[in-house]
PDB file of C-alpha atoms in Angstrom:
ATOM      1  CA  UNK A 189     -15.506 -11.734 -74.821  1.00  0.00           C
ATOM      2  CA  UNK A 190     -17.534  -9.604 -72.410  1.00  0.00           C
ATOM      3  CA  UNK A 191     -16.585  -6.245 -73.911  1.00  0.00           C
ATOM      4  CA  UNK A 192     -17.471  -5.121 -77.432  1.00  0.00           C
ATOM      5  CA  UNK A 193     -16.729  -1.973 -79.408  1.00  0.00           C
ATOM      6  CA  UNK A 194     -19.319  -0.591 -81.836  1.00  0.00           C
ATOM      7  CA  UNK A 195     -17.720   1.932 -84.198  1.00  0.00           C
ATOM      8  CA  UNK A 196     -19.664   4.735 -85.848  1.00  0.00           C
ATOM      9  CA  UNK A 197     -16.949   5.408 -88.386  1.00  0.00           C
ATOM     10  CA  UNK A 198     -15.803   9.005 -88.499  1.00  0.00           C
ATOM     11  CA  UNK A 199     -17.812  10.106 -85.474  1.00  0.00           C
ATOM     12  CA  UNK A 200     -17.824   7.986 -82.319  1.00  0.00           C
ATOM     13  CA  UNK A 201     -17.423   4.569 -80.762  1.00  0.00           C
ATOM     14  CA  UNK A 202     -19.298   2.764 -78.024  1.00  0.00           C
ATOM     15  CA  UNK A 203     -17.895   0.219 -75.564  1.00  0.00           C
ATOM     16  CA  UNK A 204     -20.468  -2.309 -74.422  1.00  0.00           C
ATOM     17  CA  UNK A 205     -20.444  -4.756 -71.513  1.00  0.00           C
ATOM     18  CA  UNK A 206     -22.897  -7.411 -72.720  1.00  0.00           C
ATOM     19  CA  UNK A 207     -26.150  -5.406 -73.093  1.00  0.00           C
ATOM     20  CA  UNK A 208     -24.936  -2.339 -71.137  1.00  0.00           C
ATOM     21  CA  UNK A 209     -23.358   0.618 -72.945  1.00  0.00           C
ATOM     22  CA  UNK A 210     -20.489   1.580 -70.612  1.00  0.00           C
ATOM     23  CA  UNK A 211     -19.627   4.700 -72.574  1.00  0.00           C
ATOM     24  CA  UNK A 212     -19.782   6.438 -75.932  1.00  0.00           C
ATOM     25  CA  UNK A 213     -16.648   8.305 -76.989  1.00  0.00           C
ATOM     26  CA  UNK A 214     -17.425  11.007 -79.531  1.00  0.00           C
ATOM     27  CA  UNK A 215     -14.135  11.841 -81.196  1.00  0.00           C
ATOM     28  CA  UNK A 216     -15.542  14.137 -83.906  1.00  0.00           C
ATOM     29  CA  UNK A 217     -18.110  16.316 -82.109  1.00  0.00           C
ATOM     30  CA  UNK A 218     -20.512  18.777 -83.760  1.00  0.00           C
ATOM     31  CA  UNK A 219     -20.099  21.327 -80.956  1.00  0.00           C
ATOM     32  CA  UNK A 220     -20.287  25.079 -81.725  1.00  0.00           C
ATOM     33  CA  UNK A 221     -16.981  26.950 -81.726  1.00  0.00           C
ATOM     34  CA  UNK A 222     -18.031  28.758 -78.524  1.00  0.00           C
ATOM     35  CA  UNK A 223     -17.891  25.405 -76.711  1.00  0.00           C
ATOM     36  CA  UNK A 224     -14.320  24.593 -77.848  1.00  0.00           C
ATOM     37  CA  UNK A 225     -15.072  21.406 -79.827  1.00  0.00           C
ATOM     38  CA  UNK A 226     -13.320  18.452 -78.203  1.00  0.00           C
ATOM     39  CA  UNK A 227     -13.771  14.678 -77.873  1.00  0.00           C
ATOM     40  CA  UNK A 228     -15.820  13.545 -74.873  1.00  0.00           C
ATOM     41  CA  UNK A 229     -17.185  10.474 -73.081  1.00  0.00           C
ATOM     42  CA  UNK A 230     -20.971  10.545 -72.659  1.00  0.00           C
ATOM     43  CA  UNK A 231     -23.116   8.747 -71.781  1.00  0.00           C
ATOM     44  CA  UNK A 232     -21.043   7.051 -69.074  1.00  0.00           C
ATOM     45  CA  UNK A 233     -22.683   4.197 -67.152  1.00  0.00           C
ATOM     46  CA  UNK A 234     -22.029   1.709 -64.379  1.00  0.00           C
ATOM     47  CA  UNK A 235     -22.147  -2.042 -65.007  1.00  0.00           C
ATOM     48  CA  UNK A 236     -25.762  -1.961 -63.809  1.00  0.00           C
ATOM     49  CA  UNK A 237     -26.504   0.587 -66.540  1.00  0.00           C
ATOM     50  CA  UNK A 238     -26.913   3.645 -64.291  1.00  0.00           C
ATOM     51  CA  UNK A 239     -26.014   6.966 -65.908  1.00  0.00           C
ATOM     52  CA  UNK A 240     -23.131   8.837 -64.208  1.00  0.00           C
ATOM     53  CA  UNK A 241     -22.459  11.704 -66.613  1.00  0.00           C
ATOM     54  CA  UNK A 242     -24.139  14.876 -67.849  1.00  0.00           C
ATOM     55  CA  UNK A 243     -23.948  16.416 -71.311  1.00  0.00           C
ATOM     56  CA  UNK A 244     -24.082  20.121 -72.145  1.00  0.00           C
ATOM     57  CA  UNK A 245     -25.843  21.383 -68.970  1.00  0.00           C
ATOM     58  CA  UNK A 246     -27.553  24.730 -69.292  1.00  0.00           C
ATOM     59  CA  UNK A 247     -25.260  26.351 -66.694  1.00  0.00           C
ATOM     60  CA  UNK A 248     -22.038  25.372 -68.517  1.00  0.00           C
ATOM     61  CA  UNK A 249     -22.819  24.107 -72.009  1.00  0.00           C
ATOM     62  CA  UNK A 250     -19.130  23.293 -72.603  1.00  0.00           C
ATOM     63  CA  UNK A 251     -19.219  20.596 -69.871  1.00  0.00           C
ATOM     64  CA  UNK A 252     -19.533  17.252 -71.625  1.00  0.00           C
ATOM     65  CA  UNK A 253     -19.387  14.054 -69.565  1.00  0.00           C
ATOM     66  CA  UNK A 254     -15.659  13.402 -69.176  1.00  0.00           C
ATOM     67  CA  UNK A 255     -13.386  15.487 -71.373  1.00  0.00           C
ATOM     68  CA  UNK A 256      -9.774  16.659 -71.481  1.00  0.00           C
ATOM     69  CA  UNK A 257     -10.455  20.406 -71.194  1.00  0.00           C
ATOM     70  CA  UNK A 258      -7.893  23.181 -70.725  1.00  0.00           C
ATOM     71  CA  UNK A 259      -9.065  26.762 -70.100  1.00  0.00           C
ATOM     72  CA  UNK A 260      -5.625  28.438 -70.229  1.00  0.00           C
ATOM     73  CA  UNK A 261      -3.266  27.370 -73.029  1.00  0.00           C
ATOM     74  CA  UNK A 262      -1.107  30.442 -73.466  1.00  0.00           C
ATOM     75  CA  UNK A 263      -3.719  33.030 -74.418  1.00  0.00           C
ATOM     76  CA  UNK A 264      -6.052  30.406 -75.902  1.00  0.00           C
ATOM     77  CA  UNK A 265      -9.076  28.676 -74.359  1.00  0.00           C
ATOM     78  CA  UNK A 266      -9.611  24.967 -75.058  1.00  0.00           C
ATOM     79  CA  UNK A 267     -12.282  24.693 -72.376  1.00  0.00           C
ATOM     80  CA  UNK A 268     -15.101  26.673 -73.968  1.00  0.00           C
ATOM     81  CA  UNK A 269     -17.079  29.798 -73.227  1.00  0.00           C
ATOM     82  CA  UNK A 270     -15.599  32.960 -71.734  1.00  0.00           C
ATOM     83  CA  UNK A 271     -12.025  33.389 -70.550  1.00  0.00           C
ATOM     84  CA  UNK A 272     -11.065  34.616 -67.095  1.00  0.00           C
ATOM     85  CA  UNK A 273      -9.393  38.040 -67.355  1.00  0.00           C
ATOM     86  CA  UNK A 274      -8.113  39.375 -64.055  1.00  0.00           C
ATOM     87  CA  UNK A 275      -9.882  42.578 -63.099  1.00  0.00           C
ATOM     88  CA  UNK A 276     -12.676  41.974 -65.623  1.00  0.00           C
ATOM     89  CA  UNK A 277     -13.821  38.510 -64.459  1.00  0.00           C
ATOM     90  CA  UNK A 278     -15.038  36.327 -67.399  1.00  0.00           C
ATOM     91  CA  UNK A 279     -14.941  37.858 -70.878  1.00  0.00           C
ATOM     92  CA  UNK A 280     -16.046  36.230 -74.125  1.00  0.00           C
ATOM     93  CA  UNK A 281     -13.055  36.379 -76.470  1.00  0.00           C
ATOM     94  CA  UNK A 282     -12.418  34.970 -79.912  1.00  0.00           C
ATOM     95  CA  UNK A 283     -10.083  32.338 -78.494  1.00  0.00           C
ATOM     96  CA  UNK A 284     -12.143  29.126 -78.157  1.00  0.00           C
ATOM     97  CA  UNK A 285      -9.944  26.525 -79.790  1.00  0.00           C
ATOM     98  CA  UNK A 286     -10.630  23.069 -81.232  1.00  0.00           C
ATOM     99  CA  UNK A 287      -9.184  19.617 -80.480  1.00  0.00           C
ATOM    100  CA  UNK A 288      -9.404  18.133 -83.967  1.00  0.00           C
ATOM    101  CA  UNK A 289      -9.279  14.393 -84.613  1.00  0.00           C
ATOM    102  CA  UNK A 290      -6.754  13.380 -87.268  1.00  0.00           C
ATOM    103  CA  UNK A 291      -6.286   9.603 -87.345  1.00  0.00           C
ATOM    104  CA  UNK A 292      -7.521   6.553 -85.482  1.00  0.00           C
ATOM    105  CA  UNK A 293      -4.419   4.577 -84.510  1.00  0.00           C
ATOM    106  CA  UNK A 294      -5.857   1.598 -82.610  1.00  0.00           C
ATOM    107  CA  UNK A 295      -9.288   0.150 -81.986  1.00  0.00           C
ATOM    108  CA  UNK A 296     -10.225  -3.257 -80.669  1.00  0.00           C
ATOM    109  CA  UNK A 297     -10.887  -5.635 -77.801  1.00  0.00           C
ATOM    110  CA  UNK A 298      -8.018  -7.828 -76.679  1.00  0.00           C
ATOM    111  CA  UNK A 299      -7.498 -10.568 -74.124  1.00  0.00           C
ATOM    112  CA  UNK A 300      -5.215  -9.669 -71.215  1.00  0.00           C
ATOM    113  CA  UNK A 301      -4.946 -12.891 -69.258  1.00  0.00           C
ATOM    114  CA  UNK A 302      -8.481 -13.676 -68.134  1.00  0.00           C
ATOM    115  CA  UNK A 303      -9.657 -10.113 -68.821  1.00  0.00           C
ATOM    116  CA  UNK A 304     -10.966  -8.326 -71.878  1.00  0.00           C
ATOM    117  CA  UNK A 305      -9.528  -4.898 -72.552  1.00  0.00           C
ATOM    118  CA  UNK A 306     -11.122  -2.452 -74.967  1.00  0.00           C
ATOM    119  CA  UNK A 307      -8.464  -0.175 -76.451  1.00  0.00           C
ATOM    120  CA  UNK A 308      -8.660   2.941 -78.566  1.00  0.00           C
ATOM    121  CA  UNK A 309      -5.999   5.508 -79.458  1.00  0.00           C
ATOM    122  CA  UNK A 310      -6.001   8.373 -81.875  1.00  0.00           C
ATOM    123  CA  UNK A 311      -4.052  11.407 -83.013  1.00  0.00           C
ATOM    124  CA  UNK A 312      -5.327  14.958 -82.695  1.00  0.00           C
ATOM    125  CA  UNK A 313      -4.213  18.515 -83.287  1.00  0.00           C
ATOM    126  CA  UNK A 314      -5.021  21.567 -81.174  1.00  0.00           C
ATOM    127  CA  UNK A 315      -6.059  24.499 -83.353  1.00  0.00           C
ATOM    128  CA  UNK A 316      -6.605  27.980 -81.923  1.00  0.00           C
ATOM    129  CA  UNK A 317      -9.665  29.920 -83.099  1.00  0.00           C
ATOM    130  CA  UNK A 318      -7.249  32.094 -85.100  1.00  0.00           C
ATOM    131  CA  UNK A 319      -6.195  28.971 -87.015  1.00  0.00           C
ATOM    132  CA  UNK A 320      -2.789  28.559 -85.353  1.00  0.00           C
ATOM    133  CA  UNK A 321      -1.741  24.933 -84.839  1.00  0.00           C
ATOM    134  CA  UNK A 322      -0.472  24.720 -81.255  1.00  0.00           C
ATOM    135  CA  UNK A 323      -0.151  21.073 -80.226  1.00  0.00           C
ATOM    136  CA  UNK A 324      -0.300  17.630 -81.690  1.00  0.00           C
ATOM    137  CA  UNK A 325      -1.610  14.946 -79.349  1.00  0.00           C
ATOM    138  CA  UNK A 326      -1.650  11.178 -79.142  1.00  0.00           C
ATOM    139  CA  UNK A 327      -4.443   9.975 -76.853  1.00  0.00           C
ATOM    140  CA  UNK A 328      -5.231   6.470 -75.623  1.00  0.00           C
ATOM    141  CA  UNK A 329      -8.125   5.020 -73.622  1.00  0.00           C
ATOM    142  CA  UNK A 330      -8.827   1.560 -72.251  1.00  0.00           C
ATOM    143  CA  UNK A 331     -11.751  -0.046 -70.491  1.00  0.00           C
ATOM    144  CA  UNK A 332     -11.721  -3.249 -68.482  1.00  0.00           C
ATOM    145  CA  UNK A 333     -14.005  -4.995 -65.969  1.00  0.00           C
ATOM    146  CA  UNK A 334     -12.731  -4.945 -62.390  1.00  0.00           C
ATOM    147  CA  UNK A 335     -15.432  -7.007 -60.689  1.00  0.00           C
ATOM    148  CA  UNK A 336     -19.202  -7.492 -60.664  1.00  0.00           C
ATOM    149  CA  UNK A 337     -19.864  -3.923 -59.551  1.00  0.00           C
ATOM    150  CA  UNK A 338     -16.980  -1.935 -61.053  1.00  0.00           C
ATOM    151  CA  UNK A 339     -15.138  -1.208 -64.271  1.00  0.00           C
ATOM    152  CA  UNK A 340     -12.064   0.923 -64.934  1.00  0.00           C
ATOM    153  CA  UNK A 341     -11.302   3.500 -67.603  1.00  0.00           C
ATOM    154  CA  UNK A 342      -7.765   4.704 -68.295  1.00  0.00           C
ATOM    155  CA  UNK A 343      -6.907   7.898 -70.121  1.00  0.00           C
ATOM    156  CA  UNK A 344      -3.431   8.863 -71.382  1.00  0.00           C
ATOM    157  CA  UNK A 345      -2.321  11.859 -73.383  1.00  0.00           C
ATOM    158  CA  UNK A 346       0.947  13.017 -74.906  1.00  0.00           C
ATOM    159  CA  UNK A 347       0.844  16.626 -76.133  1.00  0.00           C
ATOM    160  CA  UNK A 348       3.660  18.093 -78.229  1.00  0.00           C
ATOM    161  CA  UNK A 349       4.161  21.826 -78.646  1.00  0.00           C
ATOM    162  CA  UNK A 350       4.432  22.499 -82.413  1.00  0.00           C
ATOM    163  CA  UNK A 351       4.823  26.280 -82.123  1.00  0.00           C
ATOM    164  CA  UNK A 352       8.105  28.194 -82.045  1.00  0.00           C
ATOM    165  CA  UNK A 353       7.486  29.541 -78.500  1.00  0.00           C
ATOM    166  CA  UNK A 354       6.953  28.088 -75.044  1.00  0.00           C
ATOM    167  CA  UNK A 355       3.300  27.603 -74.093  1.00  0.00           C
ATOM    168  CA  UNK A 356       2.166  27.901 -70.470  1.00  0.00           C
ATOM    169  CA  UNK A 357      -0.814  25.694 -69.522  1.00  0.00           C
ATOM    170  CA  UNK A 358      -2.632  27.044 -66.477  1.00  0.00           C
ATOM    171  CA  UNK A 359      -6.001  27.807 -64.949  1.00  0.00           C
ATOM    172  CA  UNK A 360      -8.101  30.783 -63.864  1.00  0.00           C
ATOM    173  CA  UNK A 361      -6.259  30.556 -60.530  1.00  0.00           C
ATOM    174  CA  UNK A 362      -2.847  30.968 -62.174  1.00  0.00           C
ATOM    175  CA  UNK A 363      -4.366  34.028 -63.851  1.00  0.00           C
ATOM    176  CA  UNK A 364      -5.549  35.487 -60.554  1.00  0.00           C
ATOM    177  CA  UNK A 365      -8.915  33.956 -59.581  1.00  0.00           C
ATOM    178  CA  UNK A 366      -8.672  32.330 -56.165  1.00  0.00           C
ATOM    179  CA  UNK A 367      -9.611  28.651 -55.766  1.00  0.00           C
ATOM    180  CA  UNK A 368     -10.708  28.215 -59.391  1.00  0.00           C
ATOM    181  CA  UNK A 369      -7.912  25.982 -60.634  1.00  0.00           C
ATOM    182  CA  UNK A 370      -9.976  23.801 -62.947  1.00  0.00           C
ATOM    183  CA  UNK A 371      -8.505  22.243 -66.094  1.00  0.00           C
ATOM    184  CA  UNK A 372      -7.500  18.754 -67.194  1.00  0.00           C
ATOM    185  CA  UNK A 373      -9.563  15.559 -67.093  1.00  0.00           C
ATOM    186  CA  UNK A 374     -12.925  16.944 -66.000  1.00  0.00           C
ATOM    187  CA  UNK A 375     -16.046  14.951 -65.051  1.00  0.00           C
ATOM    188  CA  UNK A 376     -19.519  16.475 -64.781  1.00  0.00           C
ATOM    189  CA  UNK A 377     -22.060  14.332 -62.928  1.00  0.00           C
ATOM    190  CA  UNK A 378     -25.840  13.979 -63.187  1.00  0.00           C
ATOM    191  CA  UNK A 379     -28.124  16.632 -61.679  1.00  0.00           C
ATOM    192  CA  UNK A 380     -29.269  14.126 -59.039  1.00  0.00           C
ATOM    193  CA  UNK A 381     -25.672  13.941 -57.747  1.00  0.00           C
ATOM    194  CA  UNK A 382     -25.863  17.561 -56.547  1.00  0.00           C
ATOM    195  CA  UNK A 383     -25.272  17.472 -52.783  1.00  0.00           C
ATOM    196  CA  UNK A 384     -23.283  14.250 -53.061  1.00  0.00           C
ATOM    197  CA  UNK A 385     -20.231  13.196 -51.060  1.00  0.00           C
ATOM    198  CA  UNK A 386     -16.594  13.769 -51.959  1.00  0.00           C
ATOM    199  CA  UNK A 387     -14.247  11.058 -50.667  1.00  0.00           C
ATOM    200  CA  UNK A 388     -10.482  11.133 -50.127  1.00  0.00           C
ATOM    201  CA  UNK A 389      -8.033   8.940 -48.222  1.00  0.00           C
ATOM    202  CA  UNK A 390      -8.426  11.451 -45.363  1.00  0.00           C
ATOM    203  CA  UNK A 391     -12.220  11.250 -45.115  1.00  0.00           C
ATOM    204  CA  UNK A 392     -15.335  12.750 -46.685  1.00  0.00           C
ATOM    205  CA  UNK A 393     -16.708  16.227 -47.252  1.00  0.00           C
ATOM    206  CA  UNK A 394     -18.313  18.680 -49.647  1.00  0.00           C
ATOM    207  CA  UNK A 395     -16.733  20.213 -52.693  1.00  0.00           C
ATOM    208  CA  UNK A 396     -16.001  23.338 -50.682  1.00  0.00           C
ATOM    209  CA  UNK A 397     -14.238  21.233 -48.041  1.00  0.00           C
ATOM    210  CA  UNK A 398     -11.862  19.441 -50.419  1.00  0.00           C
ATOM    211  CA  UNK A 399     -11.387  21.857 -53.321  1.00  0.00           C
ATOM    212  CA  UNK A 400      -7.707  22.752 -53.675  1.00  0.00           C
ATOM    213  CA  UNK A 401      -6.481  19.864 -51.517  1.00  0.00           C
ATOM    214  CA  UNK A 402      -3.744  17.539 -52.773  1.00  0.00           C
ATOM    215  CA  UNK A 403      -4.528  13.831 -53.006  1.00  0.00           C
ATOM    216  CA  UNK A 404      -3.500  10.879 -55.153  1.00  0.00           C
ATOM    217  CA  UNK A 405      -7.171  10.026 -55.682  1.00  0.00           C
ATOM    218  CA  UNK A 406     -10.604  11.420 -55.028  1.00  0.00           C
ATOM    219  CA  UNK A 407     -14.100   9.990 -55.341  1.00  0.00           C
ATOM    220  CA  UNK A 408     -17.635  11.278 -55.725  1.00  0.00           C
ATOM    221  CA  UNK A 409     -20.653   9.290 -54.503  1.00  0.00           C
ATOM    222  CA  UNK A 410     -24.103  10.366 -55.621  1.00  0.00           C
ATOM    223  CA  UNK A 411     -27.690   9.174 -55.621  1.00  0.00           C
ATOM    224  CA  UNK A 412     -29.877   8.467 -58.618  1.00  0.00           C
ATOM    225  CA  UNK A 413     -33.383   9.585 -59.326  1.00  0.00           C
ATOM    226  CA  UNK A 414     -35.993   6.910 -60.129  1.00  0.00           C
ATOM    227  CA  UNK A 415     -34.082   4.067 -58.443  1.00  0.00           C
ATOM    228  CA  UNK A 416     -32.969   3.552 -54.857  1.00  0.00           C
ATOM    229  CA  UNK A 417     -29.282   3.375 -55.670  1.00  0.00           C
ATOM    230  CA  UNK A 418     -25.973   5.194 -55.373  1.00  0.00           C
ATOM    231  CA  UNK A 419     -23.052   5.188 -57.768  1.00  0.00           C
ATOM    232  CA  UNK A 420     -19.416   6.068 -57.261  1.00  0.00           C
ATOM    233  CA  UNK A 421     -16.758   7.539 -59.508  1.00  0.00           C
ATOM    234  CA  UNK A 422     -13.109   7.519 -58.375  1.00  0.00           C
ATOM    235  CA  UNK A 423     -10.312   9.286 -60.251  1.00  0.00           C
ATOM    236  CA  UNK A 424      -6.648   8.329 -59.674  1.00  0.00           C
ATOM    237  CA  UNK A 425      -3.625  10.413 -60.688  1.00  0.00           C
ATOM    238  CA  UNK A 426      -0.588   8.514 -61.985  1.00  0.00           C
ATOM    239  CA  UNK A 427       2.546   9.049 -59.905  1.00  0.00           C
ATOM    240  CA  UNK A 428       4.594  10.302 -62.864  1.00  0.00           C
ATOM    241  CA  UNK A 429       2.173  13.116 -63.770  1.00  0.00           C
ATOM    242  CA  UNK A 430       3.463  16.674 -63.476  1.00  0.00           C
ATOM    243  CA  UNK A 431       2.666  18.224 -60.055  1.00  0.00           C
ATOM    244  CA  UNK A 432       1.630  14.851 -58.550  1.00  0.00           C
ATOM    245  CA  UNK A 433      -0.258  14.570 -56.278  1.00  0.00           C
ATOM    246  CA  UNK A 434      -2.516  17.152 -57.857  1.00  0.00           C
ATOM    247  CA  UNK A 435      -4.740  19.721 -56.302  1.00  0.00           C
ATOM    248  CA  UNK A 436      -8.350  18.864 -57.001  1.00  0.00           C
ATOM    249  CA  UNK A 437     -11.142  20.969 -58.376  1.00  0.00           C
ATOM    250  CA  UNK A 438     -14.441  19.611 -57.056  1.00  0.00           C
ATOM    251  CA  UNK A 439     -17.973  20.809 -56.492  1.00  0.00           C
ATOM    252  CA  UNK A 440     -20.989  19.192 -54.866  1.00  0.00           C
ATOM    253  CA  UNK A 441     -23.171  22.062 -53.645  1.00  0.00           C
ATOM    254  CA  UNK A 442     -23.824  23.808 -56.988  1.00  0.00           C
ATOM    255  CA  UNK A 443     -23.455  20.710 -59.154  1.00  0.00           C
ATOM    256  CA  UNK A 444     -21.391  17.520 -59.253  1.00  0.00           C
ATOM    257  CA  UNK A 445     -17.922  17.683 -60.756  1.00  0.00           C
ATOM    258  CA  UNK A 446     -14.491  16.182 -60.164  1.00  0.00           C
ATOM    259  CA  UNK A 447     -11.151  17.123 -61.706  1.00  0.00           C
ATOM    260  CA  UNK A 448      -7.535  16.246 -60.818  1.00  0.00           C
ATOM    261  CA  UNK A 449      -6.138  19.669 -61.770  1.00  0.00           C
ATOM    262  CA  UNK A 450      -2.382  19.626 -62.474  1.00  0.00           C
ATOM    263  CA  UNK A 451      -2.410  23.328 -63.359  1.00  0.00           C
ATOM    264  CA  UNK A 452      -4.533  24.407 -60.362  1.00  0.00           C
ATOM    265  CA  UNK A 453      -2.049  26.912 -58.871  1.00  0.00           C
ATOM    266  CA  UNK A 454       1.107  26.358 -60.937  1.00  0.00           C
ATOM    267  CA  UNK A 455       1.539  26.405 -64.701  1.00  0.00           C
ATOM    268  CA  UNK A 456       3.139  23.672 -66.760  1.00  0.00           C
ATOM    269  CA  UNK A 457       5.336  25.348 -69.366  1.00  0.00           C
ATOM    270  CA  UNK A 458       5.900  23.324 -72.539  1.00  0.00           C
ATOM    271  CA  UNK A 459       8.902  24.372 -74.633  1.00  0.00           C
ATOM    272  CA  UNK A 460       8.882  24.234 -78.460  1.00  0.00           C
ATOM    273  CA  UNK A 461       9.074  20.624 -79.584  1.00  0.00           C
ATOM    274  CA  UNK A 462       8.593  19.331 -76.015  1.00  0.00           C
ATOM    275  CA  UNK A 463       6.011  16.681 -75.114  1.00  0.00           C
ATOM    276  CA  UNK A 464       4.053  16.694 -71.850  1.00  0.00           C
ATOM    277  CA  UNK A 465       2.306  13.508 -70.700  1.00  0.00           C
ATOM    278  CA  UNK A 466      -0.521  12.679 -68.276  1.00  0.00           C
ATOM    279  CA  UNK A 467      -2.150   9.382 -67.223  1.00  0.00           C
ATOM    280  CA  UNK A 468      -5.304   8.794 -65.209  1.00  0.00           C
ATOM    281  CA  UNK A 469      -7.460   5.923 -64.045  1.00  0.00           C
ATOM    282  CA  UNK A 470     -11.188   6.224 -63.399  1.00  0.00           C
ATOM    283  CA  UNK A 471     -13.247   3.650 -61.510  1.00  0.00           C
ATOM    284  CA  UNK A 472     -17.020   3.587 -62.098  1.00  0.00           C
ATOM    285  CA  UNK A 473     -18.910   1.497 -59.572  1.00  0.00           C
ATOM    286  CA  UNK A 474     -22.368   0.506 -58.376  1.00  0.00           C
ATOM    287  CA  UNK A 475     -21.410   1.449 -54.827  1.00  0.00           C
ATOM    288  CA  UNK A 476     -21.482   4.193 -52.236  1.00  0.00           C
ATOM    289  CA  UNK A 477     -18.761   6.282 -50.567  1.00  0.00           C
ATOM    290  CA  UNK A 478     -17.611   3.423 -48.304  1.00  0.00           C
ATOM    291  CA  UNK A 479     -16.218   1.576 -51.340  1.00  0.00           C
ATOM    292  CA  UNK A 480     -14.029   4.431 -52.581  1.00  0.00           C
ATOM    293  CA  UNK A 481     -10.747   3.236 -51.034  1.00  0.00           C
ATOM    294  CA  UNK A 482     -11.117  -0.237 -52.520  1.00  0.00           C
ATOM    295  CA  UNK A 483     -12.025   1.152 -55.950  1.00  0.00           C
ATOM    296  CA  UNK A 484      -8.986   3.447 -55.825  1.00  0.00           C
ATOM    297  CA  UNK A 485      -6.747   0.441 -55.032  1.00  0.00           C
ATOM    298  CA  UNK A 486      -8.190  -1.505 -57.969  1.00  0.00           C
ATOM    299  CA  UNK A 487      -7.745   1.412 -60.363  1.00  0.00           C
ATOM    300  CA  UNK A 488      -4.175   1.931 -59.157  1.00  0.00           C
ATOM    301  CA  UNK A 489      -3.487  -1.717 -59.963  1.00  0.00           C
ATOM    302  CA  UNK A 490      -4.932  -1.245 -63.453  1.00  0.00           C
ATOM    303  CA  UNK A 491      -2.692   1.775 -64.046  1.00  0.00           C
ATOM    304  CA  UNK A 492       0.341  -0.259 -62.969  1.00  0.00           C
ATOM    305  CA  UNK A 493      -0.187  -2.972 -65.583  1.00  0.00           C
ATOM    306  CA  UNK A 494       2.150  -2.812 -68.584  1.00  0.00           C
ATOM    307  CA  UNK A 495       0.475  -1.069 -71.495  1.00  0.00           C
ATOM    308  CA  UNK A 496      -2.632  -0.333 -69.428  1.00  0.00           C
ATOM    309  CA  UNK A 497      -3.533   2.984 -71.027  1.00  0.00           C
ATOM    310  CA  UNK A 498      -3.163   1.645 -74.551  1.00  0.00           C
ATOM    311  CA  UNK A 499       0.380   2.508 -75.470  1.00  0.00           C
ATOM    312  CA  UNK A 500       0.883   6.230 -76.057  1.00  0.00           C
ATOM    313  CA  UNK A 501       3.778   6.684 -78.423  1.00  0.00           C
ATOM    314  CA  UNK A 502       6.395   9.376 -78.674  1.00  0.00           C
TER     315      UNK A 502
END
């Protein structure tokens, strides 16, 4: 098998492609409460071993590679740092919650035809800083090789409201801040990717150009320091996701980030006992912006395979 999982029991796991570490998934982080402790993927690398993620940058220490981060969950913050309060801008409140790992449900590398697929799934609970248990979650990830220059990550989540009241999941924009609809599966790129190129099916642009637009997929192409090379990350939204196709939160001028944001300008309200589900595919490639459409097609195909995201239950 090409892929291998190395498990640091009780803390993290690493998926390797021969001698390249594709990613490390830390499922029990040691983050301070202020940063809303949550599982994250970092480092994240291409098949050539080039780093395409950033961990705990000084400007936003709660940004951690790729993470499922939600800034507005009712009155709670599962993003980290201050909360947007309309009329007061950002205010540090005692509401930075925790996504707490409970049980590892599945871990292993399996054959899928001629391909190897690394699969992991686990159960979590979302605990507000006050101690209130708000959601239980079942989360599943897979990794598989697409071709010599690209591999694909899938991410699936099923979140169940365990409170006795409806919970509205939103963003700073749904709370009144214009064009700041971040929240969801959020990627922060390396410092050298600042000034990179955002790619959609309609063309290319800066983060300012594309932020808030609706697309099935979006890519970010950036350049590396030290080596004469570019890398590409493409995120694809599954058709059944709420508010598909999503508005996108993206930046390139200040720093590199990409986020299909299902709560950008409209909340998702989850009733007591109700489960809300999301699925995403992410292509990571040793390529430039010209390859984005082809990578998106390949990731879409991966998402369409039965059981691709690892089998979220419930």
